[in-house]
Amino acid sequence: MAHINENYRKLQAGYLFPEIGRRVKAFTAENPDATVIRLGIGDVTLPLAPAVVAAMRAAVEELGTEDGFRGYGPENGYDFLLEAIAQHDFAARGVRVETAEIFVSDGSKQDSGNIQEIFGSDCRIAVTDPVYPVYVDTNVMAGRSGAADANGRYAGITYLEANEANGFCPAPPKERVDIAYLCSPNNPTGAVSSRENLEAWVAWARAHDSVLIFDAAYDAFIQDPALPHSIYEIDGARECAIEMRSFSKRAGFTGVRCAYTVVPSELTGSTSSGERVPLNPLWARRHSTKFNSVPFVVQRAAAATFSPEGRKQTGEQVQFYMGNAALLRQGLGDAGFALFGGEHAPYIWMRTPRGLSSWDCFDRFLHDAHVVATPGAGFGAAGEGYIRLSAFNSRENVEHAIARIAKAFGD
Amino acid sequence: MAHINENYRKLQAGYLFPEIGRRVKAFTAENPDATVIRLGIGDVTLPLAPAVVAAMRAAVEELGTEDGFRGYGPENGYDFLLEAIAQHDFAARGVRVETAEIFVSDGSKQDSGNIQEIFGSDCRIAVTDPVYPVYVDTNVMAGRSGAADANGRYAGITYLEANEANGFCPAPPKERVDIAYLCSPNNPTGAVSSRENLEAWVAWARAHDSVLIFDAAYDAFIQDPALPHSIYEIDGARECAIEMRSFSKRAGFTGVRCAYTVVPSELTGSTSSGERVPLNPLWARRHSTKFNSVPFVVQRAAAATFSPEGRKQTGEQVQFYMGNAALLRQGLGDAGFALFGGEHAPYIWMRTPRGLSSWDCFDRFLHDAHVVATPGAGFGAAGEGYIRLSAFNSRENVEHAIARIAKAFGD
């Protein structure tokens, strides 16, 4: 008799975005004439940059020729991509990351969901609240939690409230935690961690022999050159942190699929008997056993984002979205809404108007303004009373969305 | 203190193919002038079919336009691909599979490694021996085994010996097993399961309330139209079997990355208290939480393999490789080797000459014939004394390999 993994039954409702999709689908079915503007899921809208298209085109042609054809790629990624990452994402900021420490994958969702596999089932994890749901759900599925309470918080997981008082950047916990997930610039709040905040986390992790999982999927949106892009800009982070980056948002790759994870050679965990074990070979084993490299065409596309034209073009895309974020901040701020984030991230975190709950606000925005947002409560109990607006859309749609929300819900 | 997943430490040596890669690299470094012919890892060599290249080219151009750009795809795959799969891989053989039962992924390695996650950690698994290592390793990593013995067999896993006496197609086990992995046409032995063998497995699974995981990654290589391609050609299989298929070998997609898994709506597992739970929503939850769809360009490529030109072109590629397999059978058979498989699969399973162990034979083939094969023992204890030759190479290289092996090791 094949037993199921009963941990799955602890999971609350569906994964957030499919649930939003279902509600939007129901609304549009009932209101076929409504022009719905989607500022919900953080999905890019600009076409791929010309330099990326050119690289993919060339790679496709190569695969159609006898000399250019390539089958299985190196499991961690082609050298041309690993070297470009090490150079542009790290060395250029004075950070040393070796190519053997970089693992190219098909997405940060996958990486941030899979990384927990190399840790023991007894590890206690901490997340900020609100939080990208994948960190929590994948640990629940792996049995690192008890049941959820009425607020959707799982027993056995440490939640660190990100709120207005702490600028949505919580300090490290007091209680024992083995693994902490951090995301900066933050999804969903749009907050960015200061150097001091990250220094406090690294000091805490080193003092408690804990591991930080640092998700920097949105690093390209940082506007202030003094803010850290990488956790490895903090001294001592190579001994305590794994970092993840993605091409999804910085280069419009949500439908192209490329990301990477860095596991420094110094980083160790321990066995239950106290033996130190390097994590890099464990992740390498996981990667080579359960993964089979990113498509060649996609790796060429990712490498093209580092060429001079690619950097210029994708940089302009990022700035276009940040222009949308500035408009949202300006327009909705003028209409009297309390807004956070959106300065170094493509997300605006907004206090719901009129004391609405997050999901009520979601439904009201959809029905009254025909705007899809993401209910803050979908990211955790501390997200209740907030709603997330994404800056990924056309200028025109963003302007319409601002006008509609302001008209329906503004002061 | 972050404990590691200590199950990883039970794993034997590296994953098989990286280990082969290391030995080949060492040999070629020492012998830079040797022309090494690789018949080891089952990696395709022919360029992508023109219909596939055309589809990818068009998809790349689409992504570069405002109207054609697509971000996140539907989590289980685009309808155009799901419908083509349901039609051509199933309906065309009289098998009913709904699109909601198909989950498009980036590889059968991933799917066959990930599928165990939806089952309880107490499930006992059975594999044939020799076996594709991913089935075993991923269950070891998940804690469904004890330590390995001297033969590399893990305590708590049921091994079913595939040998010359049973035509490399073992019968179901007598002992209790919850999940059994089957692969036909088989990697590594090249054997193909008869309808009667699959009927026996389905009857066993239904009688014991067990789940079959049927890996049909090589179905396109079946030459006899009477042999089943899908487990669902067997009555009752929808109640007891998950099936996996891949575009890797049938269309040269090892570096393009596309596959799919079918989880029929009737299929259930049970909770420890005996409640029946459908597996399709569990896999859907896993897929939507830890995966983020296959690149649009790749899904267009996969769909193109089902067009009339795509079917013709990829069919010719399959027949080209099967021509290589026929040559290997003929040439090495004439030279006195005992050979199996290679009639409905791109793999020849060969008894090692002169009673060599598998790894000794691997090293001798490499050093004396400059041919890379895959040691049978790398696939399990019962593979000892055999070596696998792949038919994926140019005609010329296959002919040279036959001549070199026959000269160095033939009668």
PDB file of N, CA and C in Angstrom, chain A residues 7 10 116-125 138-146 155-157 176 178-179 270 272, chain B residues 1-8 121 141-143:
ATOM      1  N   ASN A   7       2.737  15.140   4.749  1.00  0.00           N
ATOM      2  CA  ASN A   7       3.082  16.551   4.998  1.00  0.00           C
ATOM      3  C   ASN A   7       2.368  17.488   4.020  1.00  0.00           C
ATOM      4  N   LYS A  10      -0.710  19.259   5.162  1.00  0.00           N
ATOM      5  CA  LYS A  10      -0.629  20.407   6.064  1.00  0.00           C
ATOM      6  C   LYS A  10      -0.676  21.725   5.290  1.00  0.00           C
ATOM      7  N   GLN A 116      16.638  23.060   0.561  1.00  0.00           N
ATOM      8  CA  GLN A 116      16.400  22.443   1.871  1.00  0.00           C
ATOM      9  C   GLN A 116      16.702  20.934   1.876  1.00  0.00           C
ATOM     10  N   GLU A 117      16.740  20.315   0.688  1.00  0.00           N
ATOM     11  CA  GLU A 117      16.971  18.870   0.635  1.00  0.00           C
ATOM     12  C   GLU A 117      18.311  18.442   1.203  1.00  0.00           C
ATOM     13  N   ILE A 118      19.302  19.333   1.140  1.00  0.00           N
ATOM     14  CA  ILE A 118      20.635  18.917   1.608  1.00  0.00           C
ATOM     15  C   ILE A 118      20.766  19.060   3.127  1.00  0.00           C
ATOM     16  N   PHE A 119      19.713  19.548   3.775  1.00  0.00           N
ATOM     17  CA  PHE A 119      19.759  19.707   5.226  1.00  0.00           C
ATOM     18  C   PHE A 119      18.947  18.618   5.920  1.00  0.00           C
ATOM     19  N   GLY A 120      19.270  18.412   7.183  1.00  0.00           N
ATOM     20  CA  GLY A 120      18.579  17.393   7.959  1.00  0.00           C
ATOM     21  C   GLY A 120      17.127  17.774   8.211  1.00  0.00           C
ATOM     22  N   SER A 121      16.314  16.759   8.432  1.00  0.00           N
ATOM     23  CA  SER A 121      14.889  17.027   8.643  1.00  0.00           C
ATOM     24  C   SER A 121      14.643  17.665  10.006  1.00  0.00           C
ATOM     25  N   ASP A 122      15.653  17.634  10.887  1.00  0.00           N
ATOM     26  CA  ASP A 122      15.497  18.243  12.220  1.00  0.00           C
ATOM     27  C   ASP A 122      15.860  19.733  12.235  1.00  0.00           C
ATOM     28  N   CYS A 123      16.280  20.271  11.103  1.00  0.00           N
ATOM     29  CA  CYS A 123      16.669  21.689  11.091  1.00  0.00           C
ATOM     30  C   CYS A 123      15.456  22.578  11.329  1.00  0.00           C
ATOM     31  N   ARG A 124      15.646  23.578  12.166  1.00  0.00           N
ATOM     32  CA  ARG A 124      14.592  24.555  12.389  1.00  0.00           C
ATOM     33  C   ARG A 124      14.841  25.728  11.448  1.00  0.00           C
ATOM     34  N   ILE A 125      13.806  26.146  10.746  1.00  0.00           N
ATOM     35  CA  ILE A 125      13.993  27.232   9.795  1.00  0.00           C
ATOM     36  C   ILE A 125      13.284  28.499  10.271  1.00  0.00           C
ATOM     37  N   THR A 138       7.988  24.411   0.839  1.00  0.00           N
ATOM     38  CA  THR A 138       8.880  23.279   0.561  1.00  0.00           C
ATOM     39  C   THR A 138       9.416  22.671   1.856  1.00  0.00           C
ATOM     40  N   ASN A 139       9.538  23.473   2.894  1.00  0.00           N
ATOM     41  CA  ASN A 139       9.936  22.910   4.182  1.00  0.00           C
ATOM     42  C   ASN A 139       8.786  22.153   4.846  1.00  0.00           C
ATOM     43  N   VAL A 140       7.573  22.647   4.653  1.00  0.00           N
ATOM     44  CA  VAL A 140       6.407  21.911   5.166  1.00  0.00           C
ATOM     45  C   VAL A 140       6.321  20.558   4.467  1.00  0.00           C
ATOM     46  N   MET A 141       6.467  20.567   3.139  1.00  0.00           N
ATOM     47  CA  MET A 141       6.416  19.314   2.382  1.00  0.00           C
ATOM     48  C   MET A 141       7.487  18.326   2.853  1.00  0.00           C
ATOM     49  N   ALA A 142       8.613  18.861   3.294  1.00  0.00           N
ATOM     50  CA  ALA A 142       9.720  18.008   3.726  1.00  0.00           C
ATOM     51  C   ALA A 142       9.592  17.590   5.192  1.00  0.00           C
ATOM     52  N   GLY A 143       8.518  18.031   5.831  1.00  0.00           N
ATOM     53  CA  GLY A 143       8.286  17.565   7.202  1.00  0.00           C
ATOM     54  C   GLY A 143       8.943  18.396   8.286  1.00  0.00           C
ATOM     55  N   ARG A 144       9.395  19.614   7.930  1.00  0.00           N
ATOM     56  CA  ARG A 144      10.045  20.437   8.962  1.00  0.00           C
ATOM     57  C   ARG A 144       9.058  21.349   9.699  1.00  0.00           C
ATOM     58  N   SER A 145       7.810  20.969   9.756  1.00  0.00           N
ATOM     59  CA  SER A 145       6.817  21.779  10.477  1.00  0.00           C
ATOM     60  C   SER A 145       5.745  20.886  11.052  1.00  0.00           C
ATOM     61  N   GLY A 146       4.979  21.470  11.950  1.00  0.00           N
ATOM     62  CA  GLY A 146       3.738  20.854  12.378  1.00  0.00           C
ATOM     63  C   GLY A 146       2.592  21.416  11.552  1.00  0.00           C
ATOM     64  N   ALA A 155       3.441  25.330  12.941  1.00  0.00           N
ATOM     65  CA  ALA A 155       4.182  25.031  14.167  1.00  0.00           C
ATOM     66  C   ALA A 155       5.589  24.580  13.794  1.00  0.00           C
ATOM     67  N   GLY A 156       6.565  25.002  14.576  1.00  0.00           N
ATOM     68  CA  GLY A 156       7.937  24.542  14.358  1.00  0.00           C
ATOM     69  C   GLY A 156       8.739  25.422  13.416  1.00  0.00           C
ATOM     70  N   ILE A 157       8.096  26.406  12.800  1.00  0.00           N
ATOM     71  CA  ILE A 157       8.809  27.360  11.944  1.00  0.00           C
ATOM     72  C   ILE A 157       8.845  28.710  12.668  1.00  0.00           C
ATOM     73  N   ARG A 176      16.853  29.556  18.947  1.00  0.00           N
ATOM     74  CA  ARG A 176      17.702  28.733  18.099  1.00  0.00           C
ATOM     75  C   ARG A 176      17.031  28.511  16.738  1.00  0.00           C
ATOM     76  N   ASP A 178      18.320  27.049  12.684  1.00  0.00           N
ATOM     77  CA  ASP A 178      19.454  26.495  11.946  1.00  0.00           C
ATOM     78  C   ASP A 178      19.640  27.113  10.568  1.00  0.00           C
ATOM     79  N   ILE A 179      18.522  27.472   9.962  1.00  0.00           N
ATOM     80  CA  ILE A 179      18.549  27.987   8.586  1.00  0.00           C
ATOM     81  C   ILE A 179      17.595  29.170   8.511  1.00  0.00           C
ATOM     82  N   SER A 270      26.835  20.327   9.667  1.00  0.00           N
ATOM     83  CA  SER A 270      27.431  19.310  10.535  1.00  0.00           C
ATOM     84  C   SER A 270      26.566  18.064  10.565  1.00  0.00           C
ATOM     85  N   SER A 272      25.030  14.846  12.865  1.00  0.00           N
ATOM     86  CA  SER A 272      24.488  14.856  14.222  1.00  0.00           C
ATOM     87  C   SER A 272      25.582  14.557  15.249  1.00  0.00           C
TER      88      SER A 272
ATOM     89  N   MET B   1      22.811  25.081  14.833  1.00  0.00           N
ATOM     90  CA  MET B   1      23.752  24.263  14.055  1.00  0.00           C
ATOM     91  C   MET B   1      22.996  23.538  12.941  1.00  0.00           C
ATOM     92  N   ALA B   2      23.327  23.835  11.701  1.00  0.00           N
ATOM     93  CA  ALA B   2      22.576  23.271  10.579  1.00  0.00           C
ATOM     94  C   ALA B   2      23.066  21.860  10.279  1.00  0.00           C
ATOM     95  N   HIS B   3      22.248  20.881  10.619  1.00  0.00           N
ATOM     96  CA  HIS B   3      22.593  19.499  10.296  1.00  0.00           C
ATOM     97  C   HIS B   3      22.387  19.251   8.806  1.00  0.00           C
ATOM     98  N   ILE B   4      23.273  18.437   8.263  1.00  0.00           N
ATOM     99  CA  ILE B   4      23.097  18.061   6.862  1.00  0.00           C
ATOM    100  C   ILE B   4      22.127  16.892   6.771  1.00  0.00           C
ATOM    101  N   ASN B   5      21.663  16.624   5.568  1.00  0.00           N
ATOM    102  CA  ASN B   5      20.877  15.423   5.284  1.00  0.00           C
ATOM    103  C   ASN B   5      21.858  14.259   5.216  1.00  0.00           C
ATOM    104  N   GLU B   6      21.932  13.504   6.283  1.00  0.00           N
ATOM    105  CA  GLU B   6      22.959  12.458   6.358  1.00  0.00           C
ATOM    106  C   GLU B   6      22.691  11.276   5.440  1.00  0.00           C
ATOM    107  N   ASN B   7      21.491  11.221   4.886  1.00  0.00           N
ATOM    108  CA  ASN B   7      21.230  10.163   3.908  1.00  0.00           C
ATOM    109  C   ASN B   7      22.173  10.260   2.714  1.00  0.00           C
ATOM    110  N   TYR B   8      22.600  11.491   2.405  1.00  0.00           N
ATOM    111  CA  TYR B   8      23.512  11.666   1.269  1.00  0.00           C
ATOM    112  C   TYR B   8      24.799  10.882   1.476  1.00  0.00           C
ATOM    113  N   SER B 121       7.657   8.479   3.578  1.00  0.00           N
ATOM    114  CA  SER B 121       9.038   8.031   3.754  1.00  0.00           C
ATOM    115  C   SER B 121       9.097   6.560   4.144  1.00  0.00           C
ATOM    116  N   MET B 141      18.553   9.326  -0.899  1.00  0.00           N
ATOM    117  CA  MET B 141      18.627  10.706  -0.405  1.00  0.00           C
ATOM    118  C   MET B 141      17.416  11.065   0.446  1.00  0.00           C
ATOM    119  N   ALA B 142      16.282  10.471   0.119  1.00  0.00           N
ATOM    120  CA  ALA B 142      15.044  10.778   0.856  1.00  0.00           C
ATOM    121  C   ALA B 142      14.891   9.907   2.097  1.00  0.00           C
ATOM    122  N   GLY B 143      15.852   9.030   2.336  1.00  0.00           N
ATOM    123  CA  GLY B 143      15.813   8.252   3.572  1.00  0.00           C
ATOM    124  C   GLY B 143      15.044   6.949   3.494  1.00  0.00           C
TER     125      GLY B 143
END
